[in-house]
Amino acid sequence: MSTSSRPVAHATPAWPNRQLIDLLKIEHPIILAPMAAFGSIELAAGVSKAGGLASIGAARAPLLAGEKIQQLRKRTTHPININFFCHTSPQIDAARQQRWRDRLTPYYRELGLDAPSGDAQAVAPPFDAAACAVVEATRPEVVSFHLGLPHPSLVERVKAVGCIVMASATTVDEALWLEQHGADVIIAQGYEAGGHRGIFLASDLNEEVTLQPGTMALVPQVVDAVRLPVVAAGGIADARGIAAAFALGAAGVQLGTAYLLCPEALTPPLHREAIRHASTNPTVITKVFSGRPARAIANRLTRETASAARDVPDFPLAPSALIPLQSESERRGSSEFSGHLCGQAAALAKEMPAEALTRELAMRTLAHFRHLASANRYTSA
Ligand SMILES: Cc1cc2nc3c(=O)[nH]c(=O)nc-3n(C[C@H](O)[C@H](O)[C@H](O)COP(=O)(O)O)c2cc1C
């Protein structure tokens, strides 16, 4: 073997793009996706301990964000990301609510339940001045927004106390809009992603959500369009996906589904079971579970109401009429009406603690980069 082709003893492998690492002051550019109702302090602490960015989803109860931040502060000295939704408050449309209840009534009868009644209750208030005051008091290092950004005066207040603002874009136009309106980091959320689509610039959600790009196509276009660091999200659940995201120009990745089987996640047992069988349980984008498009495991409800998207009440009013049905069906051990949110890479999710999973993801990705670097050394020798 000639000296020119001998593998060189290499230094500690490094991330090829340090933009996000340096901005957020983290060791590995791996972000735990904020997952309201599914994340936990323990899950976030595990990711943080391994050097990734810990996130807390506060969309369900924005005013409790301060308590959660304090709980997590006791578990880590590293940066914390707190996440809010920025939807416009829903239109109360009594006729639509009635159409939706009528649509669900046969299922209620089938399970021996009284037909759904009463006005729908909103389950997730948008980020507002009161939630902003919580952020100002607790000063998390990062605040991330889904479904757009809040009013410019609120973005200004968040940034004035030193928080870095991240926000999700599902198209290049949304990424440019976020850059122009004060975001510091763009999360490019591809079509494969689990949970709610971050879509916010659509004139007709029902139509436009079906036209959205996947992660592989979206990330490089967003990287080319904006000057900010870009985080890839959607369908990334192992080191191969993370390495691919960096090859596309991403400065980091945000993973949700990959963490849903961690013991620290609050994923309910039937949801876990559905993910364990994800290779034969496809996912679908549907409005039926919340009123906004979200990716979840396809089931009887998503199939039988596929043509009813325009009858579903606006986000976040839709769950009210569904909850009794879901509770009874789940009590009987069935997922046929449940909203098991997850992304297209669910079959890659592993049942291991968050800290070990994050370390494994980072180490294996770095090994990929090392492998590529030594292959380059051979070819250029
Ligand atoms: C169960 C679940 C809940 C989610 N909840 C939120 C949330 O509260 N806020 C948010 O910004 N994104 C949320 N997301 C979307 C993630 O931020 C991210 O875009 C997505 O998980 C990436 O795709 P992946 O699931 O394939 O990793 C959620 C995703 C999942 C799977």
PDB file of N, CA, C and O in Angstrom, residues 291-346:
ATOM      1  N   GLY A 291     -58.747  20.106  12.791  1.00  0.00           N
ATOM      2  CA  GLY A 291     -59.236  21.235  11.987  1.00  0.00           C
ATOM      3  C   GLY A 291     -58.133  21.831  11.121  1.00  0.00           C
ATOM      4  O   GLY A 291     -58.398  22.689  10.285  1.00  0.00           O
ATOM      5  N   ARG A 292     -56.900  21.395  11.329  1.00  0.00           N
ATOM      6  CA  ARG A 292     -55.797  21.805  10.448  1.00  0.00           C
ATOM      7  C   ARG A 292     -55.105  20.557   9.936  1.00  0.00           C
ATOM      8  O   ARG A 292     -55.097  19.525  10.619  1.00  0.00           O
ATOM      9  N   PRO A 293     -54.465  20.647   8.756  1.00  0.00           N
ATOM     10  CA  PRO A 293     -53.799  19.460   8.214  1.00  0.00           C
ATOM     11  C   PRO A 293     -52.682  18.966   9.133  1.00  0.00           C
ATOM     12  O   PRO A 293     -51.833  19.753   9.559  1.00  0.00           O
ATOM     13  N   ALA A 294     -52.718  17.674   9.420  1.00  0.00           N
ATOM     14  CA  ALA A 294     -51.683  17.049  10.253  1.00  0.00           C
ATOM     15  C   ALA A 294     -51.469  15.642   9.725  1.00  0.00           C
ATOM     16  O   ALA A 294     -52.399  15.024   9.201  1.00  0.00           O
ATOM     17  N   ARG A 295     -50.232  15.146   9.876  1.00  0.00           N
ATOM     18  CA  ARG A 295     -49.964  13.767   9.432  1.00  0.00           C
ATOM     19  C   ARG A 295     -50.132  12.815  10.604  1.00  0.00           C
ATOM     20  O   ARG A 295     -49.570  13.027  11.671  1.00  0.00           O
ATOM     21  N   ALA A 296     -50.935  11.771  10.350  1.00  0.00           N
ATOM     22  CA  ALA A 296     -51.235  10.779  11.389  1.00  0.00           C
ATOM     23  C   ALA A 296     -51.401   9.422  10.711  1.00  0.00           C
ATOM     24  O   ALA A 296     -51.509   9.336   9.478  1.00  0.00           O
ATOM     25  N   ILE A 297     -51.432   8.381  11.517  1.00  0.00           N
ATOM     26  CA  ILE A 297     -51.636   7.048  10.951  1.00  0.00           C
ATOM     27  C   ILE A 297     -53.068   6.938  10.414  1.00  0.00           C
ATOM     28  O   ILE A 297     -54.028   7.322  11.082  1.00  0.00           O
ATOM     29  N   ALA A 298     -53.186   6.454   9.183  1.00  0.00           N
ATOM     30  CA  ALA A 298     -54.506   6.326   8.553  1.00  0.00           C
ATOM     31  C   ALA A 298     -55.338   5.304   9.323  1.00  0.00           C
ATOM     32  O   ALA A 298     -54.817   4.296   9.803  1.00  0.00           O
ATOM     33  N   ASN A 299     -56.608   5.587   9.482  1.00  0.00           N
ATOM     34  CA  ASN A 299     -57.489   4.631  10.169  1.00  0.00           C
ATOM     35  C   ASN A 299     -58.904   4.758   9.600  1.00  0.00           C
ATOM     36  O   ASN A 299     -59.127   5.464   8.606  1.00  0.00           O
ATOM     37  N   ARG A 300     -59.827   4.115  10.232  1.00  0.00           N
ATOM     38  CA  ARG A 300     -61.201   4.122   9.718  1.00  0.00           C
ATOM     39  C   ARG A 300     -61.740   5.553   9.592  1.00  0.00           C
ATOM     40  O   ARG A 300     -62.340   5.914   8.575  1.00  0.00           O
ATOM     41  N   LEU A 301     -61.506   6.378  10.615  1.00  0.00           N
ATOM     42  CA  LEU A 301     -62.048   7.746  10.578  1.00  0.00           C
ATOM     43  C   LEU A 301     -61.447   8.546   9.413  1.00  0.00           C
ATOM     44  O   LEU A 301     -62.175   9.226   8.686  1.00  0.00           O
ATOM     45  N   THR A 302     -60.123   8.465   9.228  1.00  0.00           N
ATOM     46  CA  THR A 302     -59.508   9.256   8.145  1.00  0.00           C
ATOM     47  C   THR A 302     -60.004   8.766   6.781  1.00  0.00           C
ATOM     48  O   THR A 302     -60.210   9.565   5.874  1.00  0.00           O
ATOM     49  N   ARG A 303     -60.210   7.452   6.669  1.00  0.00           N
ATOM     50  CA  ARG A 303     -60.665   6.921   5.371  1.00  0.00           C
ATOM     51  C   ARG A 303     -62.111   7.327   5.093  1.00  0.00           C
ATOM     52  O   ARG A 303     -62.449   7.803   4.024  1.00  0.00           O
ATOM     53  N   GLU A 304     -62.974   7.154   6.103  1.00  0.00           N
ATOM     54  CA  GLU A 304     -64.409   7.356   5.860  1.00  0.00           C
ATOM     55  C   GLU A 304     -64.814   8.833   5.840  1.00  0.00           C
ATOM     56  O   GLU A 304     -65.925   9.154   5.432  1.00  0.00           O
ATOM     57  N   THR A 305     -63.930   9.725   6.323  1.00  0.00           N
ATOM     58  CA  THR A 305     -64.282  11.155   6.281  1.00  0.00           C
ATOM     59  C   THR A 305     -63.372  11.917   5.316  1.00  0.00           C
ATOM     60  O   THR A 305     -63.319  13.144   5.348  1.00  0.00           O
ATOM     61  N   ALA A 306     -62.677  11.165   4.457  1.00  0.00           N
ATOM     62  CA  ALA A 306     -61.703  11.807   3.552  1.00  0.00           C
ATOM     63  C   ALA A 306     -62.347  12.896   2.700  1.00  0.00           C
ATOM     64  O   ALA A 306     -61.705  13.890   2.359  1.00  0.00           O
ATOM     65  N   SER A 307     -63.620  12.751   2.375  1.00  0.00           N
ATOM     66  CA  SER A 307     -64.262  13.740   1.491  1.00  0.00           C
ATOM     67  C   SER A 307     -64.944  14.857   2.305  1.00  0.00           C
ATOM     68  O   SER A 307     -65.609  15.723   1.733  1.00  0.00           O
ATOM     69  N   ALA A 308     -64.781  14.830   3.624  1.00  0.00           N
ATOM     70  CA  ALA A 308     -65.538  15.771   4.478  1.00  0.00           C
ATOM     71  C   ALA A 308     -64.693  16.927   4.998  1.00  0.00           C
ATOM     72  O   ALA A 308     -65.096  17.625   5.929  1.00  0.00           O
ATOM     73  N   ALA A 309     -63.506  17.153   4.382  1.00  0.00           N
ATOM     74  CA  ALA A 309     -62.581  18.163   4.934  1.00  0.00           C
ATOM     75  C   ALA A 309     -63.272  19.509   5.152  1.00  0.00           C
ATOM     76  O   ALA A 309     -62.994  20.212   6.119  1.00  0.00           O
ATOM     77  N   ARG A 310     -64.191  19.884   4.259  1.00  0.00           N
ATOM     78  CA  ARG A 310     -64.809  21.213   4.379  1.00  0.00           C
ATOM     79  C   ARG A 310     -65.884  21.264   5.465  1.00  0.00           C
ATOM     80  O   ARG A 310     -66.396  22.332   5.794  1.00  0.00           O
ATOM     81  N   ASP A 311     -66.240  20.110   6.036  1.00  0.00           N
ATOM     82  CA  ASP A 311     -67.203  20.097   7.151  1.00  0.00           C
ATOM     83  C   ASP A 311     -66.513  20.145   8.512  1.00  0.00           C
ATOM     84  O   ASP A 311     -67.178  20.318   9.542  1.00  0.00           O
ATOM     85  N   VAL A 312     -65.199  19.956   8.530  1.00  0.00           N
ATOM     86  CA  VAL A 312     -64.487  19.909   9.819  1.00  0.00           C
ATOM     87  C   VAL A 312     -64.351  21.340  10.359  1.00  0.00           C
ATOM     88  O   VAL A 312     -63.917  22.232   9.630  1.00  0.00           O
ATOM     89  N   PRO A 313     -64.735  21.582  11.614  1.00  0.00           N
ATOM     90  CA  PRO A 313     -64.597  22.937  12.178  1.00  0.00           C
ATOM     91  C   PRO A 313     -63.145  23.404  12.164  1.00  0.00           C
ATOM     92  O   PRO A 313     -62.217  22.591  12.170  1.00  0.00           O
ATOM     93  N   ASP A 314     -62.966  24.739  12.183  1.00  0.00           N
ATOM     94  CA  ASP A 314     -61.613  25.297  12.146  1.00  0.00           C
ATOM     95  C   ASP A 314     -60.791  24.853  13.352  1.00  0.00           C
ATOM     96  O   ASP A 314     -61.326  24.631  14.435  1.00  0.00           O
ATOM     97  N   PHE A 315     -59.479  24.804  13.163  1.00  0.00           N
ATOM     98  CA  PHE A 315     -58.533  24.542  14.246  1.00  0.00           C
ATOM     99  C   PHE A 315     -58.675  25.630  15.314  1.00  0.00           C
ATOM    100  O   PHE A 315     -58.746  26.808  14.961  1.00  0.00           O
ATOM    101  N   PRO A 316     -58.694  25.312  16.592  1.00  0.00           N
ATOM    102  CA  PRO A 316     -58.610  23.981  17.194  1.00  0.00           C
ATOM    103  C   PRO A 316     -59.960  23.531  17.766  1.00  0.00           C
ATOM    104  O   PRO A 316     -60.011  23.017  18.884  1.00  0.00           O
ATOM    105  N   LEU A 317     -61.021  23.730  16.972  1.00  0.00           N
ATOM    106  CA  LEU A 317     -62.359  23.385  17.480  1.00  0.00           C
ATOM    107  C   LEU A 317     -62.743  21.941  17.185  1.00  0.00           C
ATOM    108  O   LEU A 317     -63.646  21.399  17.822  1.00  0.00           O
ATOM    109  N   ALA A 318     -62.087  21.310  16.211  1.00  0.00           N
ATOM    110  CA  ALA A 318     -62.547  19.988  15.765  1.00  0.00           C
ATOM    111  C   ALA A 318     -62.494  18.890  16.841  1.00  0.00           C
ATOM    112  O   ALA A 318     -63.386  18.037  16.879  1.00  0.00           O
ATOM    113  N   PRO A 319     -61.492  18.873  17.737  1.00  0.00           N
ATOM    114  CA  PRO A 319     -61.411  17.733  18.664  1.00  0.00           C
ATOM    115  C   PRO A 319     -62.619  17.583  19.592  1.00  0.00           C
ATOM    116  O   PRO A 319     -62.954  16.465  19.982  1.00  0.00           O
ATOM    117  N   SER A 320     -63.281  18.683  19.941  1.00  0.00           N
ATOM    118  CA  SER A 320     -64.385  18.594  20.919  1.00  0.00           C
ATOM    119  C   SER A 320     -65.375  17.472  20.596  1.00  0.00           C
ATOM    120  O   SER A 320     -65.720  16.678  21.458  1.00  0.00           O
ATOM    121  N   ALA A 321     -65.830  17.436  19.347  1.00  0.00           N
ATOM    122  CA  ALA A 321     -66.856  16.459  18.979  1.00  0.00           C
ATOM    123  C   ALA A 321     -66.287  15.047  18.870  1.00  0.00           C
ATOM    124  O   ALA A 321     -67.036  14.074  18.842  1.00  0.00           O
ATOM    125  N   LEU A 322     -64.967  14.949  18.826  1.00  0.00           N
ATOM    126  CA  LEU A 322     -64.353  13.628  18.633  1.00  0.00           C
ATOM    127  C   LEU A 322     -63.973  12.938  19.937  1.00  0.00           C
ATOM    128  O   LEU A 322     -63.932  11.704  20.012  1.00  0.00           O
ATOM    129  N   ILE A 323     -63.693  13.750  20.965  1.00  0.00           N
ATOM    130  CA  ILE A 323     -63.063  13.192  22.172  1.00  0.00           C
ATOM    131  C   ILE A 323     -63.866  12.047  22.804  1.00  0.00           C
ATOM    132  O   ILE A 323     -63.306  10.977  23.082  1.00  0.00           O
ATOM    133  N   PRO A 324     -65.205  12.187  23.006  1.00  0.00           N
ATOM    134  CA  PRO A 324     -65.940  11.072  23.625  1.00  0.00           C
ATOM    135  C   PRO A 324     -65.872   9.788  22.786  1.00  0.00           C
ATOM    136  O   PRO A 324     -65.752   8.686  23.319  1.00  0.00           O
ATOM    137  N   LEU A 325     -65.901   9.983  21.467  1.00  0.00           N
ATOM    138  CA  LEU A 325     -65.837   8.834  20.556  1.00  0.00           C
ATOM    139  C   LEU A 325     -64.484   8.129  20.670  1.00  0.00           C
ATOM    140  O   LEU A 325     -64.395   6.894  20.788  1.00  0.00           O
ATOM    141  N   GLN A 326     -63.431   8.947  20.666  1.00  0.00           N
ATOM    142  CA  GLN A 326     -62.084   8.375  20.753  1.00  0.00           C
ATOM    143  C   GLN A 326     -61.887   7.668  22.097  1.00  0.00           C
ATOM    144  O   GLN A 326     -61.335   6.563  22.155  1.00  0.00           O
ATOM    145  N   SER A 327     -62.378   8.310  23.177  1.00  0.00           N
ATOM    146  CA  SER A 327     -62.168   7.712  24.508  1.00  0.00           C
ATOM    147  C   SER A 327     -62.850   6.353  24.590  1.00  0.00           C
ATOM    148  O   SER A 327     -62.258   5.375  25.067  1.00  0.00           O
ATOM    149  N   GLU A 328     -64.091   6.271  24.111  1.00  0.00           N
ATOM    150  CA  GLU A 328     -64.827   5.006  24.209  1.00  0.00           C
ATOM    151  C   GLU A 328     -64.177   3.935  23.327  1.00  0.00           C
ATOM    152  O   GLU A 328     -64.008   2.786  23.738  1.00  0.00           O
ATOM    153  N   SER A 329     -63.805   4.338  22.123  1.00  0.00           N
ATOM    154  CA  SER A 329     -63.202   3.368  21.210  1.00  0.00           C
ATOM    155  C   SER A 329     -61.857   2.872  21.770  1.00  0.00           C
ATOM    156  O   SER A 329     -61.556   1.676  21.734  1.00  0.00           O
ATOM    157  N   GLU A 330     -61.069   3.791  22.323  1.00  0.00           N
ATOM    158  CA  GLU A 330     -59.768   3.387  22.891  1.00  0.00           C
ATOM    159  C   GLU A 330     -59.974   2.508  24.127  1.00  0.00           C
ATOM    160  O   GLU A 330     -59.209   1.571  24.361  1.00  0.00           O
ATOM    161  N   ARG A 331     -61.024   2.812  24.895  1.00  0.00           N
ATOM    162  CA  ARG A 331     -61.323   1.969  26.074  1.00  0.00           C
ATOM    163  C   ARG A 331     -61.564   0.518  25.642  1.00  0.00           C
ATOM    164  O   ARG A 331     -61.233  -0.423  26.348  1.00  0.00           O
ATOM    165  N   ARG A 332     -62.081   0.371  24.415  1.00  0.00           N
ATOM    166  CA  ARG A 332     -62.320  -0.975  23.887  1.00  0.00           C
ATOM    167  C   ARG A 332     -61.098  -1.536  23.157  1.00  0.00           C
ATOM    168  O   ARG A 332     -61.185  -2.554  22.477  1.00  0.00           O
ATOM    169  N   GLY A 333     -59.996  -0.781  23.231  1.00  0.00           N
ATOM    170  CA  GLY A 333     -58.737  -1.279  22.648  1.00  0.00           C
ATOM    171  C   GLY A 333     -58.583  -0.986  21.170  1.00  0.00           C
ATOM    172  O   GLY A 333     -57.722  -1.579  20.504  1.00  0.00           O
ATOM    173  N   SER A 334     -59.391  -0.050  20.630  1.00  0.00           N
ATOM    174  CA  SER A 334     -59.340   0.211  19.189  1.00  0.00           C
ATOM    175  C   SER A 334     -58.770   1.594  18.887  1.00  0.00           C
ATOM    176  O   SER A 334     -59.009   2.557  19.615  1.00  0.00           O
ATOM    177  N   SER A 335     -58.045   1.694  17.768  1.00  0.00           N
ATOM    178  CA  SER A 335     -57.479   2.978  17.318  1.00  0.00           C
ATOM    179  C   SER A 335     -58.247   3.520  16.123  1.00  0.00           C
ATOM    180  O   SER A 335     -57.778   4.437  15.450  1.00  0.00           O
ATOM    181  N   GLU A 336     -59.448   2.991  15.855  1.00  0.00           N
ATOM    182  CA  GLU A 336     -60.065   3.333  14.564  1.00  0.00           C
ATOM    183  C   GLU A 336     -60.533   4.792  14.455  1.00  0.00           C
ATOM    184  O   GLU A 336     -60.771   5.267  13.348  1.00  0.00           O
ATOM    185  N   PHE A 337     -60.612   5.512  15.601  1.00  0.00           N
ATOM    186  CA  PHE A 337     -60.975   6.937  15.531  1.00  0.00           C
ATOM    187  C   PHE A 337     -59.856   7.837  16.083  1.00  0.00           C
ATOM    188  O   PHE A 337     -60.035   9.042  16.186  1.00  0.00           O
ATOM    189  N   SER A 338     -58.738   7.253  16.454  1.00  0.00           N
ATOM    190  CA  SER A 338     -57.693   8.002  17.178  1.00  0.00           C
ATOM    191  C   SER A 338     -56.758   8.759  16.251  1.00  0.00           C
ATOM    192  O   SER A 338     -56.454   8.289  15.151  1.00  0.00           O
ATOM    193  N   GLY A 339     -56.300   9.901  16.735  1.00  0.00           N
ATOM    194  CA  GLY A 339     -55.350  10.704  15.964  1.00  0.00           C
ATOM    195  C   GLY A 339     -53.927  10.372  16.362  1.00  0.00           C
ATOM    196  O   GLY A 339     -53.328  11.083  17.162  1.00  0.00           O
ATOM    197  N   HIS A 340     -53.396   9.300  15.809  1.00  0.00           N
ATOM    198  CA  HIS A 340     -52.029   8.892  16.144  1.00  0.00           C
ATOM    199  C   HIS A 340     -51.059   9.658  15.243  1.00  0.00           C
ATOM    200  O   HIS A 340     -50.660   9.175  14.172  1.00  0.00           O
ATOM    201  N   LEU A 341     -50.687  10.864  15.694  1.00  0.00           N
ATOM    202  CA  LEU A 341     -49.808  11.707  14.884  1.00  0.00           C
ATOM    203  C   LEU A 341     -48.436  11.060  14.747  1.00  0.00           C
ATOM    204  O   LEU A 341     -47.843  10.647  15.742  1.00  0.00           O
ATOM    205  N   CYS A 342     -47.938  10.981  13.532  1.00  0.00           N
ATOM    206  CA  CYS A 342     -46.541  10.604  13.309  1.00  0.00           C
ATOM    207  C   CYS A 342     -46.221  10.770  11.836  1.00  0.00           C
ATOM    208  O   CYS A 342     -47.114  10.952  11.015  1.00  0.00           O
ATOM    209  N   GLY A 343     -44.915  10.735  11.531  1.00  0.00           N
ATOM    210  CA  GLY A 343     -44.474  11.000  10.166  1.00  0.00           C
ATOM    211  C   GLY A 343     -44.213   9.724   9.380  1.00  0.00           C
ATOM    212  O   GLY A 343     -44.376   8.608   9.884  1.00  0.00           O
ATOM    213  N   GLN A 344     -43.780   9.936   8.134  1.00  0.00           N
ATOM    214  CA  GLN A 344     -43.624   8.794   7.228  1.00  0.00           C
ATOM    215  C   GLN A 344     -42.474   7.867   7.602  1.00  0.00           C
ATOM    216  O   GLN A 344     -42.414   6.750   7.112  1.00  0.00           O
ATOM    217  N   ALA A 345     -41.555   8.333   8.453  1.00  0.00           N
ATOM    218  CA  ALA A 345     -40.425   7.466   8.824  1.00  0.00           C
ATOM    219  C   ALA A 345     -40.687   6.740  10.140  1.00  0.00           C
ATOM    220  O   ALA A 345     -39.747   6.285  10.803  1.00  0.00           O
ATOM    221  N   ALA A 346     -41.953   6.586  10.507  1.00  0.00           N
ATOM    222  CA  ALA A 346     -42.283   6.006  11.820  1.00  0.00           C
ATOM    223  C   ALA A 346     -41.659   4.624  12.030  1.00  0.00           C
ATOM    224  O   ALA A 346     -41.273   4.278  13.147  1.00  0.00           O
TER     225      ALA A 346
END
